[in-house]
Coordinates of C-alpha atoms in Angstrom, one line a residue:
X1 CA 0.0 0.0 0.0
X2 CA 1.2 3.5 -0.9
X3 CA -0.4 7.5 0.5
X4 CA 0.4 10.3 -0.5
X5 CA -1.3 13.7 0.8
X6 CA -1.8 16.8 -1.1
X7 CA -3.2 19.8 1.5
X8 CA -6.2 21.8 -0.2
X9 CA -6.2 24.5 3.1
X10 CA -5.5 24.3 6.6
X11 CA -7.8 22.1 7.1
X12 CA -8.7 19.7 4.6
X13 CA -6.0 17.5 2.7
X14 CA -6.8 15.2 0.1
X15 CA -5.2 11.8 0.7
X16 CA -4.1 9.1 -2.3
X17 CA -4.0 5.4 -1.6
X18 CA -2.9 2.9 -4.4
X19 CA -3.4 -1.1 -3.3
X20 CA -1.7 -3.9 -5.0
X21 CA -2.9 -7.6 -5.3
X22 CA -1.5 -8.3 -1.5
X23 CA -3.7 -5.6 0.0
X24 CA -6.4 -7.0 -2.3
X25 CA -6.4 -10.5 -1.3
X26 CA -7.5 -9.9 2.6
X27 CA -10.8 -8.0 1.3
X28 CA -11.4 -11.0 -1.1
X29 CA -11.1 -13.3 1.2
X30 CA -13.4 -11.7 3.9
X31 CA -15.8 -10.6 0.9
X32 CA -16.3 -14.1 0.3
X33 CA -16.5 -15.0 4.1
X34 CA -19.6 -12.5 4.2
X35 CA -21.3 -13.4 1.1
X36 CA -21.4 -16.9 2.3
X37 CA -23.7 -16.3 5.1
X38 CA -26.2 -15.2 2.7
X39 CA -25.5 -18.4 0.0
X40 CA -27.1 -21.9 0.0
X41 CA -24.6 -24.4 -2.0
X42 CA -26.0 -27.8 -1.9
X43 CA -24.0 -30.0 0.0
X44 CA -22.7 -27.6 2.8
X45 CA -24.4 -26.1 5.5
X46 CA -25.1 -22.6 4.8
X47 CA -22.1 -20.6 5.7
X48 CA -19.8 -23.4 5.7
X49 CA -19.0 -23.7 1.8
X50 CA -15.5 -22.8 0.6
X51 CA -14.4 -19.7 -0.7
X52 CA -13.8 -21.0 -4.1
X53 CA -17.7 -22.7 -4.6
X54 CA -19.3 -19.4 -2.8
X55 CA -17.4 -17.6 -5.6
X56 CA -19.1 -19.3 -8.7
X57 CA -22.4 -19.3 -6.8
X58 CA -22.4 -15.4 -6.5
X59 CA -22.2 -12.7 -9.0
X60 CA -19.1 -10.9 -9.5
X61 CA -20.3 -7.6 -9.0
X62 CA -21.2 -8.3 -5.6
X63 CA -18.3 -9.5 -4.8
X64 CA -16.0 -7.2 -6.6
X65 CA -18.5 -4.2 -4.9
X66 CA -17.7 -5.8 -1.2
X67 CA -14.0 -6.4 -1.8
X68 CA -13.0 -2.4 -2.8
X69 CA -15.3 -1.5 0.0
X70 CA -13.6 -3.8 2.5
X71 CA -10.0 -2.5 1.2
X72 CA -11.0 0.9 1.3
X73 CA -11.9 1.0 5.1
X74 CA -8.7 -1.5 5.6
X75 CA -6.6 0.8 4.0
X76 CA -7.5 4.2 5.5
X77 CA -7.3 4.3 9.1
X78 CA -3.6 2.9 7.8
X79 CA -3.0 5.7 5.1
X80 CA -4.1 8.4 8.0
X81 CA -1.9 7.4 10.7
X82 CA 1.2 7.3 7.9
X83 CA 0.3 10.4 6.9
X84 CA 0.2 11.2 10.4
X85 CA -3.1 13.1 10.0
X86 CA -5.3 14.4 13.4
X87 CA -8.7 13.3 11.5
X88 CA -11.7 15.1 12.1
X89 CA -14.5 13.4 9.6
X90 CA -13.9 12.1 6.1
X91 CA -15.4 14.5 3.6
X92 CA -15.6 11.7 0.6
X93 CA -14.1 8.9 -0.8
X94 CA -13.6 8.2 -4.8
X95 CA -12.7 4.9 -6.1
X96 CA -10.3 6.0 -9.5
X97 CA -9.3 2.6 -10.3
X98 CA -10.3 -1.3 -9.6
X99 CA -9.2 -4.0 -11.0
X100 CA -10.5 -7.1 -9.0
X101 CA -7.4 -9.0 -7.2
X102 CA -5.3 -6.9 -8.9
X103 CA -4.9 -3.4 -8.1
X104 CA -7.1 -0.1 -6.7
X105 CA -6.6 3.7 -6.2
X106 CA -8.8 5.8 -4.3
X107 CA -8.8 9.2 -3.0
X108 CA -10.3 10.6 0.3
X109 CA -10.8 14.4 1.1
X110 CA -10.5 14.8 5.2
X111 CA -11.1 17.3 7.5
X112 CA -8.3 17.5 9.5
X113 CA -7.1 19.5 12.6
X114 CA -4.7 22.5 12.0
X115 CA -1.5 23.3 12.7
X116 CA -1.6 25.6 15.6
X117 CA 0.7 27.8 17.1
X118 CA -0.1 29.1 20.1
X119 CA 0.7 32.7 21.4
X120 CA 2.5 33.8 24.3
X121 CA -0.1 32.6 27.0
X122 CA 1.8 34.2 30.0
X123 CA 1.5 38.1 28.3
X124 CA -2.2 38.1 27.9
X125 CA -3.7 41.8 28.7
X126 CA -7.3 40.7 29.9
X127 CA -7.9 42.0 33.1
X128 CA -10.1 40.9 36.3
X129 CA -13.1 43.4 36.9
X130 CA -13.9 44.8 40.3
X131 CA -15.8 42.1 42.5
X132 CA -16.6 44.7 45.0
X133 CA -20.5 45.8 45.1
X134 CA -20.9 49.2 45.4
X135 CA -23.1 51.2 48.0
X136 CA -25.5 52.0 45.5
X137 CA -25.7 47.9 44.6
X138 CA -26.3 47.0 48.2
X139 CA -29.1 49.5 48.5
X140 CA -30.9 47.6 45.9
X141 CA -31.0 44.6 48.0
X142 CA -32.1 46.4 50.6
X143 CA -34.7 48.2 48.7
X144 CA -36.1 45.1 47.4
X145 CA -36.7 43.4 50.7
X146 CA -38.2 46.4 51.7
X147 CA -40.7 45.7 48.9
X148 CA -40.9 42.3 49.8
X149 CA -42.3 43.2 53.2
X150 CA -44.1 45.9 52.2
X151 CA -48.3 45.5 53.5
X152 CA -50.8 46.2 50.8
X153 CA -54.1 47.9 51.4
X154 CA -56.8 48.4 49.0
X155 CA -58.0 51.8 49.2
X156 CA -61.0 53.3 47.3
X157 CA -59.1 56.8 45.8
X158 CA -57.4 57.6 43.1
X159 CA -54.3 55.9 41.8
X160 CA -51.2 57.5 42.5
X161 CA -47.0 57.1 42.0
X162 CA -45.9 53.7 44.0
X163 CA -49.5 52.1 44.3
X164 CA -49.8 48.7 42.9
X165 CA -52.7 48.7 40.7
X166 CA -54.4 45.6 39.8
X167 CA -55.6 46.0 36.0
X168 CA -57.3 43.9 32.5
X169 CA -56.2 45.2 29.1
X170 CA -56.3 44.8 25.7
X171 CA -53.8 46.2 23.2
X172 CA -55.0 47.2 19.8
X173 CA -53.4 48.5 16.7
X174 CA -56.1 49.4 14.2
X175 CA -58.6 48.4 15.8
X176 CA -57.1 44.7 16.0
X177 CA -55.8 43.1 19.1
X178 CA -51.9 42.6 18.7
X179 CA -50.3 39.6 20.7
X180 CA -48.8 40.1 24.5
X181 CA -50.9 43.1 24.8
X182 CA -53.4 40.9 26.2
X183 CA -53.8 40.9 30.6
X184 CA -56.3 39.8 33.1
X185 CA -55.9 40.6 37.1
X186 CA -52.2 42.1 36.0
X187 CA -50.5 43.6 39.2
X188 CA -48.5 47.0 38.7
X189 CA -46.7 49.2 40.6
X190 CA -46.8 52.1 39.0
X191 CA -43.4 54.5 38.4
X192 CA -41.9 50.8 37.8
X193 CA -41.4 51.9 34.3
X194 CA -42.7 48.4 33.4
X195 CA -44.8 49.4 30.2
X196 CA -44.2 51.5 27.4
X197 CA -43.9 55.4 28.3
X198 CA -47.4 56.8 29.2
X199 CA -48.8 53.2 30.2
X200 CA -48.4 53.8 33.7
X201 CA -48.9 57.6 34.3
X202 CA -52.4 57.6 32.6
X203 CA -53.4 55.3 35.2
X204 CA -52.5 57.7 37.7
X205 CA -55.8 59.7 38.8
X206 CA -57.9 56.9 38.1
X207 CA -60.0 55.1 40.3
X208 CA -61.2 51.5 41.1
X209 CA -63.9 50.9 38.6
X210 CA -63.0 52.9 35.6
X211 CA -62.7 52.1 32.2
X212 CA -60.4 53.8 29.6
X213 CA -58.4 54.5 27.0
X214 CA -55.2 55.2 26.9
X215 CA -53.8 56.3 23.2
X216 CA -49.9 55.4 23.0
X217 CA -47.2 55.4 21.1
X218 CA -44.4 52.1 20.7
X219 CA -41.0 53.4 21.1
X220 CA -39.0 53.2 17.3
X221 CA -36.3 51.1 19.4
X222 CA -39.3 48.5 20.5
X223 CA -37.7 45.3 19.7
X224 CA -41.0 43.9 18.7
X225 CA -40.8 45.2 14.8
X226 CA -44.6 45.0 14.1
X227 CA -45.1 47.8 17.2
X228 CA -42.3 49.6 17.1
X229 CA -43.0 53.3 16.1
X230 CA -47.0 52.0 15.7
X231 CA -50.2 53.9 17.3
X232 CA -51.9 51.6 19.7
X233 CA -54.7 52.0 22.1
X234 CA -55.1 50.0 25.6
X235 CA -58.3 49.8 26.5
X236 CA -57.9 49.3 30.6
X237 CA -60.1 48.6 33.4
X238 CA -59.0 49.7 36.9
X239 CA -60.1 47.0 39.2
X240 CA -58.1 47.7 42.5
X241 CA -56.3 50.1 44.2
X242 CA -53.3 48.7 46.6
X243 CA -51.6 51.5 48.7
X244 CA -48.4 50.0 49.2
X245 CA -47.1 50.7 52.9
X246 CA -43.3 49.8 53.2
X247 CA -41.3 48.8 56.6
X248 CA -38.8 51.7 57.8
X249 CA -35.1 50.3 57.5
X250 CA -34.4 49.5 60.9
X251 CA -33.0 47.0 63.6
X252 CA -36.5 45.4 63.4
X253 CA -36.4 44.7 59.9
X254 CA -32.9 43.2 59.9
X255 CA -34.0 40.5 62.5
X256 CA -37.1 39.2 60.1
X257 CA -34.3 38.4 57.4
X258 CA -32.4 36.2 59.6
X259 CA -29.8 36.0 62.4
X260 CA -28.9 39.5 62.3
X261 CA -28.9 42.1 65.1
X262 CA -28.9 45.3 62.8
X263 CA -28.8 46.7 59.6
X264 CA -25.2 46.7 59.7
X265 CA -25.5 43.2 60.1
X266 CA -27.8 43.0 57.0
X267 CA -25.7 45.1 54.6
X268 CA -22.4 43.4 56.0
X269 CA -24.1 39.9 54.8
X270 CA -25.5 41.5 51.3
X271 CA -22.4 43.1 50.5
X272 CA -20.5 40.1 51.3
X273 CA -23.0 38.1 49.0
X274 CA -22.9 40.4 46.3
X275 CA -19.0 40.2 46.5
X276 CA -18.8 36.2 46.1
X277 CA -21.4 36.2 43.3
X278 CA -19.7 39.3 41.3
X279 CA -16.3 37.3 42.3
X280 CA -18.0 34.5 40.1
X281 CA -19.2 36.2 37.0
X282 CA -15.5 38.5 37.2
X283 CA -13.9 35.1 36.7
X284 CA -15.8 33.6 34.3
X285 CA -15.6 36.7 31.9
X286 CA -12.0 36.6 32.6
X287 CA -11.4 32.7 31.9
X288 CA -13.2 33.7 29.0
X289 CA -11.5 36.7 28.0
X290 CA -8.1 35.1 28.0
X291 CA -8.7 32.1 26.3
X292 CA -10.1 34.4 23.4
X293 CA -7.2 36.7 23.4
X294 CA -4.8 33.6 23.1
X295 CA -6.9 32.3 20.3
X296 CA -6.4 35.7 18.8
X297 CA -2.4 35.7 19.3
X298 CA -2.4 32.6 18.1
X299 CA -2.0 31.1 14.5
X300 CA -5.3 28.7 14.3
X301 CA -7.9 28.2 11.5
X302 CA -11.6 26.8 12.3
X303 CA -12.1 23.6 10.8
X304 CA -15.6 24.0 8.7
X305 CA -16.8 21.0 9.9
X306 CA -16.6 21.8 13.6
X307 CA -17.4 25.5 12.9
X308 CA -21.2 23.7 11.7
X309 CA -21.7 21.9 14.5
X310 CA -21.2 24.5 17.0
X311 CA -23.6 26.7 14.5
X312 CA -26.4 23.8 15.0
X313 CA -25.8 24.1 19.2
X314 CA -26.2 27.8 18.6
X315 CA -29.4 27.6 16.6
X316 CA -31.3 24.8 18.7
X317 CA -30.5 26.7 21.6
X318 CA -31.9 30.1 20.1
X319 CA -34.5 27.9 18.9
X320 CA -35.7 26.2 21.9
X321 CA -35.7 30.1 23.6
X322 CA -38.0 31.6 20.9
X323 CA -40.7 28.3 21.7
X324 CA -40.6 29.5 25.4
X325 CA -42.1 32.1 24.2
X326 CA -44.2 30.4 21.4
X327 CA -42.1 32.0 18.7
X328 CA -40.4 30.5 15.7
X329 CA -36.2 30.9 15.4
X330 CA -36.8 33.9 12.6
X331 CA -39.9 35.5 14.5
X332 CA -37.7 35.1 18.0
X333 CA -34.9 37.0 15.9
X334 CA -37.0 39.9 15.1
X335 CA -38.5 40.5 17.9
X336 CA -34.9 40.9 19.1
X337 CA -34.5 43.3 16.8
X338 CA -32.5 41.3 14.0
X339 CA -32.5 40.1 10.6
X340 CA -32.1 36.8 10.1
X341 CA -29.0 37.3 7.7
X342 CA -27.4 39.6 10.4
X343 CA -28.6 37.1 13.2
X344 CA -26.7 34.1 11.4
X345 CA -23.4 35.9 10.2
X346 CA -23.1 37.0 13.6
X347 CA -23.8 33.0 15.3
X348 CA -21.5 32.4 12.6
X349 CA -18.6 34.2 14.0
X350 CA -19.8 33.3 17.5
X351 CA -19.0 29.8 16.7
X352 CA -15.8 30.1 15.1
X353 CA -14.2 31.9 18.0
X354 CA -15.8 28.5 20.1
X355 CA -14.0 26.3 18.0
X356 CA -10.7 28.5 18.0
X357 CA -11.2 28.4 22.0
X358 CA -11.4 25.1 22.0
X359 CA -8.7 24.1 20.0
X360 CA -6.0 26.4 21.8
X361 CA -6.9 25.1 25.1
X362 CA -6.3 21.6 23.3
X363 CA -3.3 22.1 22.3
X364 CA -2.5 24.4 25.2
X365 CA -3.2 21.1 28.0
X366 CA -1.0 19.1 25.0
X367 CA 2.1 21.0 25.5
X368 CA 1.5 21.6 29.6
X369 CA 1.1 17.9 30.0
X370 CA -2.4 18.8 31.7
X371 CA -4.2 15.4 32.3
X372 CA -6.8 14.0 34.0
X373 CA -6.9 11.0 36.5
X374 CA -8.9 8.2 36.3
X375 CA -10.4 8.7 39.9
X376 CA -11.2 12.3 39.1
X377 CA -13.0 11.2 35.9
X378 CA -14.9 8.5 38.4
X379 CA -15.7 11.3 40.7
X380 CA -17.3 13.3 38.1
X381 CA -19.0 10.3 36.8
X382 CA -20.3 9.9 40.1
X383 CA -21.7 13.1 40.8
X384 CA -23.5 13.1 37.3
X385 CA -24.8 9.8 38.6
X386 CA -26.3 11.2 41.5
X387 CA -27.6 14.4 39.2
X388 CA -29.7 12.3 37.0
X389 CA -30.8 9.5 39.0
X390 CA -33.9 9.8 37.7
X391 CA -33.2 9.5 34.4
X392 CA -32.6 6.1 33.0
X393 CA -31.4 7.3 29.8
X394 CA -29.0 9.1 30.9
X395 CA -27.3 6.6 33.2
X396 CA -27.5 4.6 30.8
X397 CA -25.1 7.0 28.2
X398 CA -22.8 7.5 31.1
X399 CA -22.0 4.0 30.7
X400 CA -20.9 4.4 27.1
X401 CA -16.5 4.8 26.6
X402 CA -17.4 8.0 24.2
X403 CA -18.9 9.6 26.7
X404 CA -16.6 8.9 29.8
X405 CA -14.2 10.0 27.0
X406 CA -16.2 13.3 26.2
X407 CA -16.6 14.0 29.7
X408 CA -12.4 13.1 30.3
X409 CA -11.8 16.0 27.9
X410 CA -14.3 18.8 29.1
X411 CA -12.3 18.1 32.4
X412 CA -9.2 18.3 30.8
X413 CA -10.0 21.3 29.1
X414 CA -11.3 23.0 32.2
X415 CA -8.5 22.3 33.9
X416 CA -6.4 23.9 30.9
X417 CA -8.3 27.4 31.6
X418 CA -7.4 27.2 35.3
X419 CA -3.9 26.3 34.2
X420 CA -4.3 30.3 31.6
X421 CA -5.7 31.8 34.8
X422 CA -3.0 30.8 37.2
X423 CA -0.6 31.5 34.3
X424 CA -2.0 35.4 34.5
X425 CA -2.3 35.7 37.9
X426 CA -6.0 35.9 37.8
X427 CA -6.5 33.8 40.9
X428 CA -4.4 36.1 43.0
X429 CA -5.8 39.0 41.3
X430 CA -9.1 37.8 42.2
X431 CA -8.4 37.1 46.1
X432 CA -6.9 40.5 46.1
X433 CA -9.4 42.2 45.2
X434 CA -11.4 40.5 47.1
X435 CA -9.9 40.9 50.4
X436 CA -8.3 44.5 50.1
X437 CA -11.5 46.0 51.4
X438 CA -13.3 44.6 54.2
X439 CA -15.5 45.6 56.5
X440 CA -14.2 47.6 59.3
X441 CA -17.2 46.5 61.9
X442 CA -17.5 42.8 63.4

């Protein structure tokens, strides 16, 4: 058997394999050994008859058909690891020339993995962002369990700023109702800024009982196409009038939200909350950061093939969002405001960086000698056990040596970003900031 390999572009190659008679002969052989299963000779239990009478009892095309087909697969996993290609997926395979026993050529176009050449992954310039909350982000948490605990009382006056107002409405747009602009028993606090400008003040001065009009405006922005810029009116009955009657922020307050003494106690707790959970999403971002910027310092092409795949993840998963909301992919799209065509070369690009990510942090573990143990890879296996109990199919892939394999290399790959992080300081970064400002009270 000879290969040669001629590369088309970084990541496909075309691959030549000429067979002589000796490389034939196997294929024959087993050709024969499979038609016989399928061949009654009288004399000979089926299966049983030799090669030679199986030959004159079956017609030469189908052997001749089942022979190349057997040499070709014989031959290729050979030809690829001569060539010493990383194979992705075989693209095709042409048969050029057969001659029975004799002789064959055949050529293969592959997807193959690059070449890549990574960047310098120590002199990478993303940074960590702050983790610590602000005063202005703790207030928030404290203003929303003031709402929580906020007492509502229906009051028979006129709606007014901070009321919750319970309300049914219909949204039309020449004279036709438009969908979501539909509500029954809808609770609003108005100066939420919840609806479309005007929604919520024209409520205000109304009182439990009414019915009216309310003649609006979409904003151009409106990510809803079909409304945006478009005269509407919302016709609105007022059904109840909460006032809402919050708790002062005091001592008292503090204790109903747990073991705490004070407010000083609460905030000290939210900030400190707010601080692991910004601490979180800072790290993520910057795991992700720097393994882009390598990719970008580095010399790597997207394979098509893989580039596809991650484009199908990216539309199922848009996909399944827009039928949360009863919406087809292209009418989810616009309503975010996108074309389709804009919508795809972007998810396009999107999954070409994933791929580029991927295969930097590949190589990357490859030339850190990152690994994986066998008892860690059990461990996982475990937990994932214990997460989907319940389901039966499931266990029952976990079982499978691809997927111990897949889930081996997500590990492996994981453990490649910790290895970028570390590599950039972003772990001390990270504690630093975290622990550079803390709280001066017990």
């Amino acid at each position: 058997m000879k290969s040669t390999t001629k590369k088309l572009s970084e990541t496909k190659v075309e691959v030549k394999v000429t067979l002589d008679g000796a490389d034939l002969k196997p294929a024959r052989e087993e050709a024969l050994n499979q038609l016989a299963k399928n061949v009654k000779i009288q004399g000979f239990r089926q299966s049983k008859a030799p090669a030679s009478m199986v030959e004159k009892n079956v017609d030469p095309n189908a052997i001749s058909e089942r022979e190349i087909d057997i040499a070709v697969r014989a031959s290729m996993a050979k030809a690829f690891a001569d060539e010493k290609l990383n194979l992705i997926a075989i693209e095709k395979v042409d048969v050029t020339k057969f001659v029975p026993d004799e002789s064959a050529e055949y050529t293969a176009i592959v997807e193959v993995l690059p070449e890549v050449k990574l960047g310098d992954f120590k002199k990478l310039k993303a940074k960590m962002e702050k983790t610590e909350p602000s005063t202005k982000d703790v207030q928030e948490i404290v203003d929303n369990i003031v709402s929580a605990y906020a007492e509502k009382k229906a009051v028979k006056r006129p709606a007014k700023d901070s009321d919750e107002v319970i309300i049914d409405f219909v949204g039309k747009k020449d004279g036709e109702a438009f969908a979501g602009g539909t509500a029954k028993d809808y609770h609003l606090v108005l100066g939420s800024n919840s609806f479309i400008p005007g929604f919520e003040t024209g409520i205000v001065g109304h009182e439990p009982g009414d019915k009216f009009d309310l003649n609006l405006t979409f904003p151009k922005d409106y990510p809803e196409k079909s409304l945006a810029g478009q005269k509407t009116i919302f016709e609105v009955l007022l059904k109840q009038v909460n006032e809402v009657v919050k708790p002062k922020e005091d001592d008292e307050l503090a204790k109903k939200c747990g073991d705490f003494k004070n407010m000083d106690e609460l905030r000290a707790d939210i900030k400190k909350n707010l601080e692991a959970q910004n601490r979180h999403r800072a790290l993520e971002k910057y795991r992700d950061d720097l393994v882009n910027e390598l990719a970008k310092s580095s010399k790597v092409a997207a394979p098509d093939i893989l580039i596809n795949d991650q484009l199908r993840f990216i539309r199922n998963d848009m996909s399944r969002n827009g039928a949360s909301y009863g919406l087809s992919l292209e009418k989810y799209v616009e309503r975010l405001g996108q074309t389709m065509e804009e919508w795809e070369k972007q998810a396009r690009e999107l999954a070409e960086a994933r791929v580029k990510a991927s295969l930097v942090l590949q190589i990357l573990a490859r030339e850190q000698k990152i690994e994986v143990a066998e008892e860690e890879v059990e461990a996982k296996i475990a937990e994932l056990k214990d997460a989907y109990k319940k389901s039966k199919e499931a266990l029952k892939q976990l079982k499978q040596p691809e997927v111990r394999q897949d889930i081996k290399n997500r590990m492996i790959i994981d453990k490649a970003m910790d290895f970028l992080v570390e590599a950039n300081g972003g772990h001390e970064e990270a504690d630093q900031k975290s622990t550079k400002k803390s709280s001066k009270k017990a």
